[in-house]
Amino acid sequence: MSKYVMSDIHGCYEKFISMLKLINFTNNDELYIIGDIFDRGPGSLKILDYVVGHKNITLLKGNHEKMFEEAVETGNYNLWYCNGGQVTHFSLLKEGFDKELLIYNYIKRLPIIKVVDKFILVHAGLKFSGNYSSIELEQFLKQDEQNCLWTRDNIGIEKQYKDYTVICGHTPVQAILDNSNTPQILKRQGTIYIDCGSCFQGGKLACLRLDDMKEFYV
């Protein structure tokens, strides 16, 4: 059994399926997707259906899932549309209101943080308070949802919580390094960034195997 992490698939269903074939993903393995399967690419709902249909895949909430959630709650779709949500919404409209409600209820209940062995999985990042190194894990994990889904505050000033490593997506490594050439998973002190811009030109879908830290790209 192997454990894998992906993030920011953004509707790229074909890349997602190609990655599962590349890693030879089986029912004995576990996959954690740390947010943003929605928007930009056309296959968001197909990815969601695949995730829901496989009990060994765990989806965490990303900011794009949150924007869908808030759009349904408020009826204001502007922020979601400005961030590539229109293609997902049009797919939802074809499915009908009942399906949209089912998906909303599913997204609403998604976790925002998951601890797997010595890794803390979260979409965007975590807040490191002044005394973070002295507090227990349970307390450290009591993080604000907004921060977990949107923050970029730690980029460039990464910190490490005890012997845990944070794995996050949200910000493509191309943006972090200001370099669009050959995007690769980026490892810094206490943090691993795995969003390699799968939905953008020249981007890749990245996957990290936690057992031996092997990297895969499509």
XYZ file of N, CA, C and O in Angstrom:
872
model
N 0.839 -1.204 0.000
C 0.000 0.000 0.000
C 0.869 1.247 0.000
O 1.812 1.357 0.776
N 0.567 2.198 -0.877
C 1.292 3.458 -0.937
C 0.339 4.622 -0.709
O -0.859 4.514 -0.954
N 0.906 5.733 -0.244
C 0.129 6.944 0.007
C 0.637 8.052 -0.907
O 1.843 8.293 -0.984
N -0.313 8.713 -1.589
C 0.025 9.730 -2.569
C -0.692 11.037 -2.248
O -1.777 11.028 -1.653
N -0.095 12.145 -2.692
C -0.710 13.463 -2.533
C -0.670 14.197 -3.868
O 0.361 14.220 -4.549
N -1.802 14.797 -4.250
C -1.896 15.693 -5.396
C -2.612 16.962 -4.953
O -3.232 17.002 -3.890
N -2.558 17.974 -5.795
C -3.330 19.191 -5.522
C -3.624 19.905 -6.826
O -3.011 19.627 -7.866
N -4.581 20.821 -6.776
C -4.839 21.774 -7.861
C -4.937 21.106 -9.226
O -4.258 21.493 -10.174
N -5.835 20.131 -9.327
C -6.060 19.455 -10.603
C -6.853 20.345 -11.549
O -6.697 20.292 -12.768
N -7.709 21.174 -11.005
C -8.416 22.234 -11.744
C -9.069 21.740 -13.032
O -8.841 22.294 -14.111
N -9.873 20.714 -12.917
C -10.670 20.282 -14.058
C -9.916 19.535 -15.134
O -10.497 19.205 -16.176
N -8.648 19.231 -14.916
C -7.831 18.533 -15.915
C -8.010 17.019 -15.738
O -7.111 16.319 -15.242
N -9.174 16.533 -16.142
C -9.533 15.133 -15.906
C -8.578 14.182 -16.599
O -8.168 13.170 -16.005
N -8.206 14.454 -17.828
C -7.327 13.542 -18.561
C -5.957 13.430 -17.885
O -5.393 12.341 -17.798
N -5.423 14.553 -17.417
C -4.151 14.509 -16.696
C -4.287 13.701 -15.410
O -3.382 12.945 -15.032
N -5.411 13.872 -14.736
C -5.668 13.139 -13.496
C -5.671 11.635 -13.740
O -4.996 10.877 -13.031
N -6.394 11.194 -14.760
C -6.457 9.765 -15.061
C -5.089 9.259 -15.513
O -4.662 8.154 -15.132
N -4.381 10.061 -16.294
C -3.036 9.670 -16.720
C -2.105 9.515 -15.524
O -1.255 8.604 -15.496
N -2.256 10.382 -14.539
C -1.422 10.272 -13.342
C -1.740 9.000 -12.564
O -0.830 8.308 -12.085
N -3.013 8.670 -12.437
C -3.385 7.446 -11.732
C -2.789 6.226 -12.418
O -2.348 5.271 -11.757
N -2.743 6.246 -13.733
C -2.124 5.143 -14.479
C -0.616 5.139 -14.274
O -0.003 4.073 -14.116
N -0.014 6.317 -14.258
C 1.431 6.421 -14.094
C 1.892 5.863 -12.758
O 2.920 5.161 -12.681
N 1.147 6.161 -11.701
C 1.540 5.676 -10.367
C 0.992 4.283 -10.076
O 1.235 3.735 -8.999
N 0.249 3.745 -11.046
C -0.351 2.407 -10.883
C -1.213 2.364 -9.626
O -1.104 1.450 -8.802
N -2.096 3.349 -9.526
C -2.953 3.494 -8.348
C -3.953 2.351 -8.263
O -4.670 2.067 -9.221
N -4.005 1.684 -7.115
C -4.889 0.545 -6.912
C -5.784 0.781 -5.704
O -5.609 1.749 -4.953
N -6.712 -0.127 -5.487
C -7.622 -0.028 -4.339
C -6.906 -0.198 -3.013
O -7.472 0.105 -1.960
N -5.675 -0.669 -3.045
C -4.897 -0.832 -1.816
C -4.105 0.422 -1.459
O -3.524 0.497 -0.375
N -4.083 1.382 -2.370
C -3.369 2.632 -2.130
C -4.311 3.695 -1.571
O -5.523 3.523 -1.560
N -3.710 4.806 -1.130
C -4.472 5.937 -0.644
C -4.015 7.195 -1.369
O -2.814 7.408 -1.553
N -4.964 8.014 -1.751
C -4.664 9.277 -2.416
C -5.331 10.409 -1.656
O -6.519 10.337 -1.322
N -4.562 11.456 -1.401
C -5.071 12.661 -0.761
C -4.935 13.812 -1.764
O -3.838 14.087 -2.258
N -6.056 14.452 -2.067
C -6.061 15.602 -2.971
C -6.322 16.838 -2.122
O -7.389 16.969 -1.518
N -5.341 17.743 -2.079
C -5.455 18.843 -1.118
C -6.045 20.099 -1.769
O -5.500 21.187 -1.702
N -7.222 19.885 -2.358
C -8.027 21.006 -2.809
C -7.879 21.380 -4.266
O -6.943 20.988 -4.962
N -8.869 22.132 -4.726
C -8.923 22.717 -6.063
C -8.965 21.679 -7.178
O -8.145 21.706 -8.102
N -9.957 20.807 -7.111
C -10.263 19.997 -8.285
C -11.182 20.782 -9.222
O -11.310 20.434 -10.397
N -11.810 21.841 -8.710
C -12.782 22.634 -9.468
C -12.104 23.711 -10.328
O -11.006 24.171 -10.040
N -12.837 24.105 -11.404
C -12.612 25.343 -12.151
C -11.440 25.278 -13.139
O -10.579 24.431 -13.075
N -11.508 26.208 -14.070
C -10.529 26.433 -15.136
C -10.602 25.355 -16.210
O -10.888 25.646 -17.355
N -10.332 24.111 -15.901
C -10.468 23.033 -16.872
C -11.901 22.537 -16.945
O -12.715 22.796 -16.051
N -12.248 21.768 -17.993
C -13.643 21.379 -18.217
C -14.099 20.135 -17.458
O -15.291 19.821 -17.489
N -13.198 19.434 -16.788
C -13.562 18.135 -16.237
C -13.761 18.077 -14.741
O -13.624 17.006 -14.124
N -14.124 19.199 -14.120
C -14.236 19.249 -12.653
C -15.211 18.210 -12.103
O -14.915 17.501 -11.132
N -16.398 18.117 -12.706
C -17.416 17.207 -12.179
C -17.032 15.748 -12.407
O -17.368 14.878 -11.597
N -16.316 15.467 -13.494
C -15.847 14.103 -13.739
C -14.816 13.707 -12.686
O -14.810 12.560 -12.204
N -13.952 14.634 -12.312
C -12.984 14.354 -11.247
C -13.716 14.121 -9.929
O -13.412 13.179 -9.187
N -14.684 14.978 -9.634
C -15.448 14.827 -8.399
C -16.157 13.479 -8.356
O -16.128 12.788 -7.324
N -16.790 13.085 -9.447
C -17.468 11.789 -9.493
C -16.486 10.650 -9.234
O -16.811 9.681 -8.537
N -15.293 10.764 -9.785
C -14.282 9.728 -9.579
C -13.873 9.673 -8.102
O -13.761 8.590 -7.515
N -13.661 10.832 -7.512
C -13.265 10.888 -6.094
C -14.346 10.281 -5.213
O -14.058 9.458 -4.333
N -15.584 10.684 -5.426
C -16.697 10.184 -4.616
C -16.847 8.669 -4.761
O -17.210 7.974 -3.815
N -16.525 8.163 -5.933
C -16.672 6.737 -6.192
C -15.549 5.876 -5.676
O -15.588 4.641 -5.845
N -14.542 6.471 -5.056
C -13.392 5.705 -4.559
C -13.144 6.055 -3.093
O -12.709 7.161 -2.769
N -13.390 5.098 -2.229
C -13.268 5.332 -0.790
C -11.826 5.546 -0.351
O -11.583 6.040 0.755
N -10.878 5.169 -1.192
C -9.469 5.345 -0.834
C -8.902 6.669 -1.339
O -7.685 6.870 -1.326
N -9.783 7.577 -1.783
C -9.370 8.926 -2.157
C -10.013 9.920 -1.198
O -11.230 9.915 -1.019
N -9.196 10.766 -0.584
C -9.669 11.785 0.342
C -9.459 13.159 -0.277
O -8.336 13.504 -0.670
N -10.530 13.919 -0.377
C -10.453 15.279 -0.905
C -10.523 16.287 0.230
O -11.414 16.215 1.071
N -9.575 17.209 0.252
C -9.628 18.350 1.164
C -10.179 19.554 0.413
O -10.098 19.632 -0.811
N -10.723 20.490 1.161
C -11.312 21.682 0.546
C -10.218 22.657 0.125
O -9.269 22.905 0.875
N -10.371 23.192 -1.085
C -9.509 24.268 -1.546
C -10.301 25.554 -1.683
O -11.528 25.575 -1.514
N -9.632 26.638 -2.024
C -10.340 27.907 -2.131
C -11.336 27.914 -3.294
O -12.350 28.618 -3.248
N -11.093 27.102 -4.323
C -12.050 27.065 -5.435
C -13.323 26.316 -5.048
O -14.419 26.714 -5.465
N -13.196 25.274 -4.259
C -14.398 24.625 -3.733
C -15.144 25.571 -2.791
O -16.379 25.615 -2.767
N -14.386 26.347 -2.028
C -14.998 27.315 -1.115
C -15.737 28.406 -1.885
O -16.824 28.843 -1.472
N -15.176 28.859 -3.003
C -15.859 29.882 -3.799
C -17.174 29.358 -4.360
O -18.172 30.081 -4.415
N -17.182 28.087 -4.777
C -18.450 27.473 -5.202
C -19.439 27.446 -4.042
O -20.612 27.818 -4.194
N -18.981 27.035 -2.893
C -19.842 26.956 -1.705
C -20.456 28.306 -1.382
O -21.668 28.416 -1.143
N -19.645 29.352 -1.403
C -20.141 30.689 -1.073
C -21.064 31.235 -2.159
O -22.019 31.961 -1.851
N -20.798 30.885 -3.413
C -21.668 31.338 -4.497
C -23.069 30.759 -4.348
O -24.071 31.452 -4.539
N -23.147 29.494 -3.974
C -24.444 28.857 -3.761
C -25.164 29.508 -2.584
O -26.371 29.759 -2.635
N -24.424 29.798 -1.533
C -25.039 30.365 -0.327
C -25.527 31.798 -0.532
O -26.572 32.187 0.007
N -24.790 32.582 -1.287
C -25.091 34.001 -1.403
C -25.799 34.367 -2.706
O -26.422 35.442 -2.791
N -25.680 33.507 -3.714
C -26.220 33.842 -5.031
C -25.331 34.802 -5.807
O -25.679 35.229 -6.913
N -24.178 35.146 -5.250
C -23.226 36.040 -5.913
C -22.103 35.197 -6.506
O -21.300 34.613 -5.783
N -22.029 35.152 -7.832
C -21.072 34.294 -8.517
C -19.854 35.059 -9.034
O -19.008 34.484 -9.718
N -19.736 36.337 -8.710
C -18.690 37.163 -9.303
C -17.284 36.670 -8.975
O -16.441 36.524 -9.863
N -17.000 36.442 -7.701
C -15.656 36.022 -7.301
C -15.310 34.671 -7.920
O -14.199 34.477 -8.426
N -16.264 33.767 -7.875
C -16.049 32.431 -8.440
C -15.784 32.518 -9.940
O -14.845 31.908 -10.459
N -16.585 33.296 -10.636
C -16.416 33.448 -12.087
C -15.065 34.088 -12.427
O -14.421 33.708 -13.405
N -14.654 35.051 -11.633
C -13.377 35.724 -11.881
C -12.189 34.791 -11.713
O -11.081 35.084 -12.188
N -12.404 33.673 -11.048
C -11.339 32.711 -10.806
C -11.571 31.394 -11.549
O -11.125 30.332 -11.100
N -12.262 31.473 -12.671
C -12.407 30.307 -13.531
C -13.570 29.401 -13.203
O -13.634 28.270 -13.703
N -14.517 29.877 -12.401
C -15.627 29.032 -11.974
C -16.753 28.889 -12.974
O -17.618 28.023 -12.820
N -16.748 29.720 -14.019
C -17.865 29.712 -14.957
C -18.019 28.359 -15.649
O -19.125 27.849 -15.807
N -16.893 27.748 -16.041
C -16.970 26.461 -16.732
C -17.551 25.383 -15.829
O -18.321 24.527 -16.270
N -17.221 25.424 -14.542
C -17.771 24.463 -13.585
C -19.261 24.715 -13.382
O -20.067 23.769 -13.331
N -19.642 25.978 -13.269
C -21.043 26.312 -13.046
C -21.907 25.891 -14.227
O -23.007 25.356 -14.052
N -21.424 26.098 -15.429
C -22.184 25.684 -16.603
C -22.390 24.170 -16.617
O -23.455 23.680 -16.994
N -21.369 23.421 -16.198
C -21.513 21.967 -16.098
C -22.553 21.591 -15.049
O -23.353 20.670 -15.248
N -22.572 22.330 -13.953
C -23.550 22.075 -12.901
C -24.969 22.372 -13.370
O -25.911 21.634 -13.038
N -25.129 23.446 -14.125
C -26.464 23.808 -14.604
C -27.059 22.714 -15.484
O -28.269 22.484 -15.469
N -26.207 22.019 -16.207
C -26.675 20.915 -17.044
C -27.147 19.732 -16.203
O -27.991 18.948 -16.631
N -26.584 19.611 -14.993
C -26.934 18.493 -14.112
C -28.237 18.737 -13.353
O -28.867 17.796 -12.882
N -28.599 19.997 -13.176
C -29.834 20.314 -12.477
C -29.610 20.711 -11.024
O -28.550 20.458 -10.441
N -30.628 21.314 -10.447
C -30.520 21.866 -9.091
C -30.261 20.790 -8.051
O -29.475 20.986 -7.105
N -30.911 19.647 -8.163
C -30.744 18.590 -7.163
C -29.291 18.128 -7.090
O -28.749 17.905 -5.999
N -28.654 17.988 -8.245
C -27.249 17.567 -8.269
C -26.364 18.654 -7.671
O -25.435 18.365 -6.911
N -26.669 19.913 -7.997
C -25.891 21.018 -7.431
C -25.996 21.024 -5.909
O -25.001 21.242 -5.202
N -27.186 20.761 -5.383
C -27.385 20.738 -3.933
C -26.615 19.596 -3.291
O -26.006 19.764 -2.225
N -26.613 18.433 -3.929
C -25.848 17.295 -3.426
C -24.360 17.632 -3.363
O -23.671 17.326 -2.374
N -23.866 18.252 -4.425
C -22.452 18.608 -4.472
C -22.132 19.674 -3.433
O -21.101 19.606 -2.750
N -23.027 20.643 -3.273
C -22.828 21.669 -2.257
C -22.712 21.047 -0.861
O -21.800 21.387 -0.088
N -23.605 20.140 -0.533
C -23.576 19.503 0.780
C -22.307 18.683 0.980
O -21.753 18.614 2.088
N -21.829 18.081 -0.093
C -20.580 17.310 -0.025
C -19.395 18.251 0.200
O -18.551 18.015 1.089
N -19.317 19.318 -0.582
C -18.209 20.271 -0.473
C -18.205 20.946 0.896
O -17.154 21.145 1.509
N -19.381 21.271 1.384
C -19.504 21.961 2.672
C -18.850 21.167 3.802
O -18.284 21.744 4.737
N -18.896 19.846 3.711
C -18.397 18.992 4.797
C -16.944 18.575 4.622
O -16.409 17.845 5.466
N -16.297 19.008 3.561
C -14.916 18.578 3.331
C -13.985 19.086 4.432
O -14.138 20.206 4.916
N -13.003 18.291 4.803
C -12.023 18.756 5.803
C -11.098 19.791 5.195
O -10.925 19.863 3.973
N -10.475 20.597 6.037
C -9.509 21.585 5.559
C -8.074 21.201 5.934
O -7.122 21.757 5.361
N -7.908 20.293 6.873
C -6.575 19.830 7.284
C -6.634 18.322 7.498
O -7.626 17.802 8.007
N -5.571 17.651 7.120
C -5.473 16.208 7.336
C -4.033 15.881 7.727
O -3.097 16.324 7.067
N -3.873 15.124 8.807
C -2.550 14.663 9.228
C -2.374 13.227 8.772
O -3.184 12.359 9.092
N -1.330 12.993 8.005
C -0.990 11.658 7.525
C 0.451 11.383 7.927
O 1.381 12.025 7.424
N 0.625 10.469 8.851
C 1.957 10.191 9.397
C 2.556 11.494 9.934
O 1.958 12.127 10.771
N 3.691 11.917 9.411
C 4.329 13.149 9.879
C 4.139 14.304 8.899
O 4.959 15.230 8.840
N 3.053 14.231 8.144
C 2.748 15.277 7.181
C 1.424 15.945 7.544
O 0.458 15.266 7.904
N 1.373 17.262 7.442
C 0.146 18.018 7.628
C -0.284 18.522 6.256
O 0.421 19.330 5.636
N -1.415 18.038 5.783
C -1.899 18.387 4.456
C -2.914 19.521 4.572
O -3.853 19.446 5.359
N -2.737 20.546 3.766
C -3.633 21.699 3.787
C -3.521 22.384 2.436
O -2.464 22.347 1.791
N -4.592 23.040 1.998
C -4.574 23.579 0.644
C -3.545 24.694 0.462
O -2.693 24.633 -0.426
N -3.654 25.754 1.259
C -2.817 26.930 1.028
C -1.666 27.060 2.015
O -0.540 27.385 1.644
N -1.934 26.857 3.280
C -0.891 27.026 4.292
C -1.485 27.140 5.676
O -2.701 27.044 5.860
N -0.628 27.358 6.643
C -1.032 27.428 8.042
C -0.511 28.707 8.680
O 0.441 29.318 8.196
N -1.130 29.081 9.774
C -0.668 30.226 10.555
C 0.252 29.725 11.660
O -0.102 28.801 12.400
N 1.422 30.319 11.753
C 2.382 29.976 12.797
C 2.395 31.107 13.820
O 2.972 32.165 13.579
N 1.725 30.879 14.943
C 1.657 31.897 15.986
C 3.007 32.012 16.687
O 3.904 31.188 16.489
N 3.135 33.011 17.533
C 4.412 33.264 18.189
C 4.955 32.101 18.984
O 6.171 31.909 19.066
N 4.075 31.307 19.573
C 4.516 30.182 20.403
C 4.205 28.836 19.762
O 4.014 27.840 20.456
N 4.162 28.800 18.424
C 3.694 27.586 17.726
C 4.516 26.357 18.070
O 4.003 25.243 18.109
N 5.798 26.527 18.329
C 6.648 25.359 18.570
C 6.387 24.696 19.911
O 6.791 23.551 20.131
N 5.685 25.397 20.808
C 5.476 24.865 22.151
C 4.076 24.295 22.360
O 3.801 23.702 23.408
N 3.177 24.466 21.387
C 1.812 23.986 21.590
C 1.644 22.587 21.023
O 2.378 22.157 20.128
N 0.677 21.868 21.539
C 0.432 20.501 21.096
C -0.209 20.495 19.707
O -0.821 21.478 19.278
N -0.064 19.348 19.031
C -0.554 19.239 17.666
C -2.039 19.564 17.567
O -2.466 20.289 16.657
N -2.838 19.037 18.484
C -4.280 19.271 18.436
C -4.603 20.751 18.456
O -5.495 21.217 17.735
N -3.870 21.508 19.255
C -4.093 22.943 19.336
C -3.588 23.647 18.080
O -4.237 24.567 17.550
N -2.440 23.211 17.583
C -1.864 23.814 16.381
C -2.796 23.671 15.183
O -2.858 24.546 14.322
N -3.514 22.556 15.139
C -4.386 22.277 14.003
C -5.704 23.049 14.051
O -6.491 22.980 13.105
N -5.946 23.785 15.107
C -7.148 24.619 15.185
C -6.904 25.907 14.416
O -6.649 26.972 14.983
N -6.957 25.775 13.112
C -6.612 26.872 12.222
C -7.872 27.456 11.591
O -8.868 26.769 11.382
N -7.802 28.721 11.246
C -8.914 29.411 10.592
C -9.054 28.919 9.157
O -8.075 28.818 8.418
N -10.293 28.610 8.748
C -10.519 28.089 7.406
C -10.040 29.057 6.338
O -9.410 28.653 5.355
N -10.313 30.324 6.490
C -9.906 31.321 5.503
C -8.397 31.275 5.284
O -7.906 31.329 4.152
N -7.667 31.164 6.356
C -6.212 31.107 6.269
C -5.759 29.839 5.552
O -4.891 29.883 4.675
N -6.354 28.715 5.906
C -5.965 27.435 5.328
C -6.213 27.377 3.826
O -5.502 26.668 3.100
N -7.214 28.110 3.351
C -7.600 28.030 1.948
C -6.989 29.124 1.077
O -6.940 28.970 -0.154
N -6.486 30.193 1.691
C -6.067 31.344 0.896
C -4.660 31.854 1.176
O -4.085 32.558 0.342
N -4.076 31.579 2.315
C -2.851 32.277 2.722
C -1.659 32.002 1.805
O -1.496 30.902 1.265
N -0.845 33.014 1.656
C 0.475 32.886 1.036
C 1.533 33.546 1.925
O 2.651 33.821 1.483
N 1.158 33.793 3.176
C 2.007 34.574 4.077
C 3.343 33.905 4.397
O 4.313 34.590 4.728
N 3.388 32.575 4.322
C 4.604 31.880 4.741
C 5.621 31.700 3.621
O 6.747 31.259 3.869
N 5.223 32.008 2.398
C 6.126 31.778 1.271
C 7.360 32.672 1.398
O 7.260 33.899 1.505
N 8.514 32.036 1.410
C 9.766 32.762 1.560
C 10.246 32.885 2.990
O 11.426 33.189 3.226
N 9.338 32.649 3.937
C 9.721 32.672 5.368
C 9.174 31.409 6.040
O 8.608 31.465 7.133
N 9.350 30.273 5.371
C 8.778 29.015 5.849
C 9.281 28.650 7.247
O 10.444 28.895 7.584
N 8.386 28.081 8.022
C 8.707 27.600 9.362
C 8.340 26.124 9.452
O 7.587 25.613 8.617
N 8.838 25.449 10.458
C 8.525 24.032 10.642
C 7.921 23.816 12.012
O 8.457 24.296 13.021
N 6.801 23.086 12.030
C 6.179 22.727 13.301
C 6.729 21.382 13.761
O 6.462 20.347 13.149
N 7.545 21.407 14.800
C 8.147 20.203 15.387
C 8.750 19.329 14.292
O 9.531 19.826 13.474
N 8.397 18.041 14.251
C 8.975 17.165 13.225
C 7.979 16.864 12.114
O 8.090 15.857 11.419
N 7.023 17.764 11.929
C 6.019 17.615 10.878
C 6.400 18.459 9.661
O 7.056 19.496 9.785
N 5.956 18.002 8.513
C 6.149 18.744 7.272
C 4.784 19.108 6.694
O 3.911 18.241 6.585
N 4.605 20.365 6.361
C 3.365 20.824 5.738
C 3.456 20.599 4.231
O 4.466 20.942 3.604
N 2.414 19.998 3.655
C 2.323 19.856 2.209
C 1.124 20.673 1.738
O 0.008 20.478 2.232
N 1.365 21.586 0.809
C 0.285 22.451 0.351
C 0.381 22.694 -1.152
O 1.389 22.381 -1.798
N -0.714 23.218 -1.688
C -0.778 23.590 -3.085
C -1.073 25.071 -3.185
O -0.371 25.888 -2.610
N -2.130 25.427 -3.936
C -2.674 26.779 -4.019
C -1.812 27.727 -4.847
O -2.301 28.369 -5.775
N -0.541 27.862 -4.510
C 0.356 28.750 -5.238
C 1.272 27.925 -6.133
O 2.089 27.152 -5.640
N 1.161 28.071 -7.448
C 2.042 27.297 -8.331
C 3.514 27.594 -8.057
O 3.889 28.739 -7.766
N 4.328 26.566 -8.147
C 5.762 26.756 -7.900
C 6.359 27.744 -8.895
O 7.341 28.433 -8.586
N 5.749 27.847 -10.089
C 6.240 28.813 -11.070
C 6.157 30.233 -10.525
O 7.026 31.069 -10.784
N 5.076 30.512 -9.761
C 4.903 31.843 -9.179
C 5.858 32.058 -8.004
O 6.366 33.163 -7.797
N 6.095 31.009 -7.248
C 7.001 31.124 -6.104
C 8.420 31.418 -6.563
O 9.131 32.259 -5.996
N 8.840 30.733 -7.620
C 10.210 30.864 -8.105
C 10.346 31.901 -9.209
O 11.466 32.172 -9.658
N 9.202 32.458 -9.657
C 9.205 33.384 -10.782
C 9.910 32.765 -11.986
O 10.756 33.382 -12.633
N 9.553 31.509 -12.247
C 10.199 30.752 -13.315
C 9.220 29.711 -13.830
O 8.792 28.834 -13.075
N 8.865 29.785 -15.099
C 7.894 28.860 -15.667
C 8.536 27.643 -16.326
O 7.848 26.804 -16.893
N 9.845 27.547 -16.284
C 10.540 26.435 -16.931
C 10.551 25.198 -16.040
O 10.864 25.275 -14.848
N 10.209 24.068 -16.636
C 10.243 22.751 -15.969
C 9.790 22.818 -14.513
O 10.590 22.655 -13.591
N 8.512 23.100 -14.275
C 8.018 23.164 -12.891
C 8.176 21.834 -12.171
O 7.898 20.776 -12.730
N 8.626 21.891 -10.932
C 8.829 20.704 -10.110
C 8.402 20.990 -8.682
O 8.387 22.140 -8.241
N 8.056 19.937 -7.972
C 7.712 20.049 -6.558
C 8.837 20.766 -5.825
O 10.022 20.477 -6.023
N 8.454 21.715 -4.983
C 9.426 22.562 -4.293
C 9.448 22.222 -2.809
O 8.422 22.260 -2.139
N 10.640 21.917 -2.307
C 10.807 21.538 -0.902
C 11.633 22.602 -0.192
O 12.755 22.901 -0.592
N 11.031 23.147 0.854
C 11.718 24.120 1.692
C 11.570 23.707 3.145
O 10.960 22.702 3.452
N 12.132 24.485 4.045
C 12.109 24.126 5.458
C 10.690 23.900 5.966
O 9.889 24.831 6.029
N 10.373 22.653 6.285
C 9.087 22.339 6.880
C 7.909 22.411 5.946
O 6.770 22.212 6.371
N 8.131 22.692 4.658
C 7.030 22.877 3.719
C 7.374 22.271 2.370
O 8.499 22.410 1.886
N 6.390 21.626 1.761
C 6.518 21.126 0.399
C 5.377 21.700 -0.419
O 4.207 21.567 -0.059
N 5.709 22.359 -1.532
C 4.714 22.936 -2.436
C 4.567 22.004 -3.640
O 5.551 21.715 -4.327
N 3.334 21.557 -3.906
C 3.159 20.559 -4.962
C 2.279 21.016 -6.116
O 1.994 20.235 -7.026
N 1.846 22.278 -6.117
C 1.064 22.796 -7.242
C 2.034 23.208 -8.344
O 2.762 24.194 -8.208
N 2.039 22.461 -9.434
C 2.913 22.764 -10.570
C 2.129 23.311 -11.761
O 2.543 23.174 -12.916
N 0.986 23.918 -11.474
C 0.237 24.643 -12.487
C -0.343 23.780 -13.583
O -0.212 24.097 -14.770
N -1.011 22.704 -13.199
C -1.493 21.728 -14.187
C -2.406 22.323 -15.240
O -2.436 21.859 -16.377
N -3.149 23.362 -14.889
C -4.139 23.916 -15.823
C -3.584 25.031 -16.691
O -4.292 25.542 -17.560
N -2.331 25.398 -16.476
C -1.741 26.501 -17.222
C -0.793 25.986 -18.308
O -0.271 24.868 -18.215
N -0.572 26.794 -19.313
C 0.328 26.405 -20.387
C 1.723 26.136 -19.832
O 2.293 26.942 -19.105
N 2.263 24.979 -20.181
C 3.570 24.596 -19.682
C 3.559 23.982 -18.296
O 4.601 23.551 -17.793
N 2.381 23.952 -17.673
C 2.277 23.399 -16.328
C 2.173 21.894 -16.314
O 1.960 21.259 -17.355
N 2.309 21.321 -15.140
C 2.233 19.883 -14.966
C 1.335 19.547 -13.778
O 1.188 20.352 -12.849
N 0.763 18.372 -13.835
C 0.127 17.815 -12.645
C 1.191 17.015 -11.909
O 1.838 16.145 -12.495
N 1.380 17.334 -10.644
C 2.400 16.670 -9.841
C 1.754 15.750 -8.820
O 0.639 15.994 -8.364
N 2.474 14.718 -8.460
C 2.028 13.775 -7.431
C 3.245 13.363 -6.621
O 4.325 13.123 -7.174
N 3.069 13.303 -5.313
C 4.146 12.940 -4.402
C 3.764 11.675 -3.649
O 2.690 11.603 -3.045
N 4.635 10.673 -3.688
C 4.411 9.452 -2.914
C 5.061 9.633 -1.548
O 6.279 9.813 -1.452
N 4.270 9.565 -0.499
C 4.759 9.867 0.836
C 5.686 8.791 1.385
O 6.525 9.078 2.243
N 5.535 7.579 0.909
C 6.333 6.471 1.443
C 7.828 6.678 1.213
O 8.636 6.376 2.092
N 8.189 7.182 0.039
C 9.607 7.354 -0.283
C 9.915 8.704 -0.915
O 11.033 8.948 -1.372
N 8.908 9.598 -0.951
C 9.042 10.957 -1.485
C 9.349 10.986 -2.978
O 9.884 11.960 -3.512
N 8.968 9.934 -3.690
C 9.161 9.936 -5.135
C 8.152 10.867 -5.801
O 6.984 10.906 -5.414
N 8.621 11.589 -6.803
C 7.801 12.566 -7.500
C 7.376 12.036 -8.860
O 8.150 11.360 -9.549
N 6.147 12.354 -9.246
C 5.593 11.956 -10.539
C 5.000 13.188 -11.206
O 4.429 14.052 -10.556
N 5.093 13.229 -12.553
C 4.589 14.381 -13.294
C 3.878 13.938 -14.562
O 4.303 13.001 -15.234
N 2.793 14.629 -14.870
C 2.085 14.450 -16.149
C 1.955 15.833 -16.781
O 1.421 16.749 -16.150
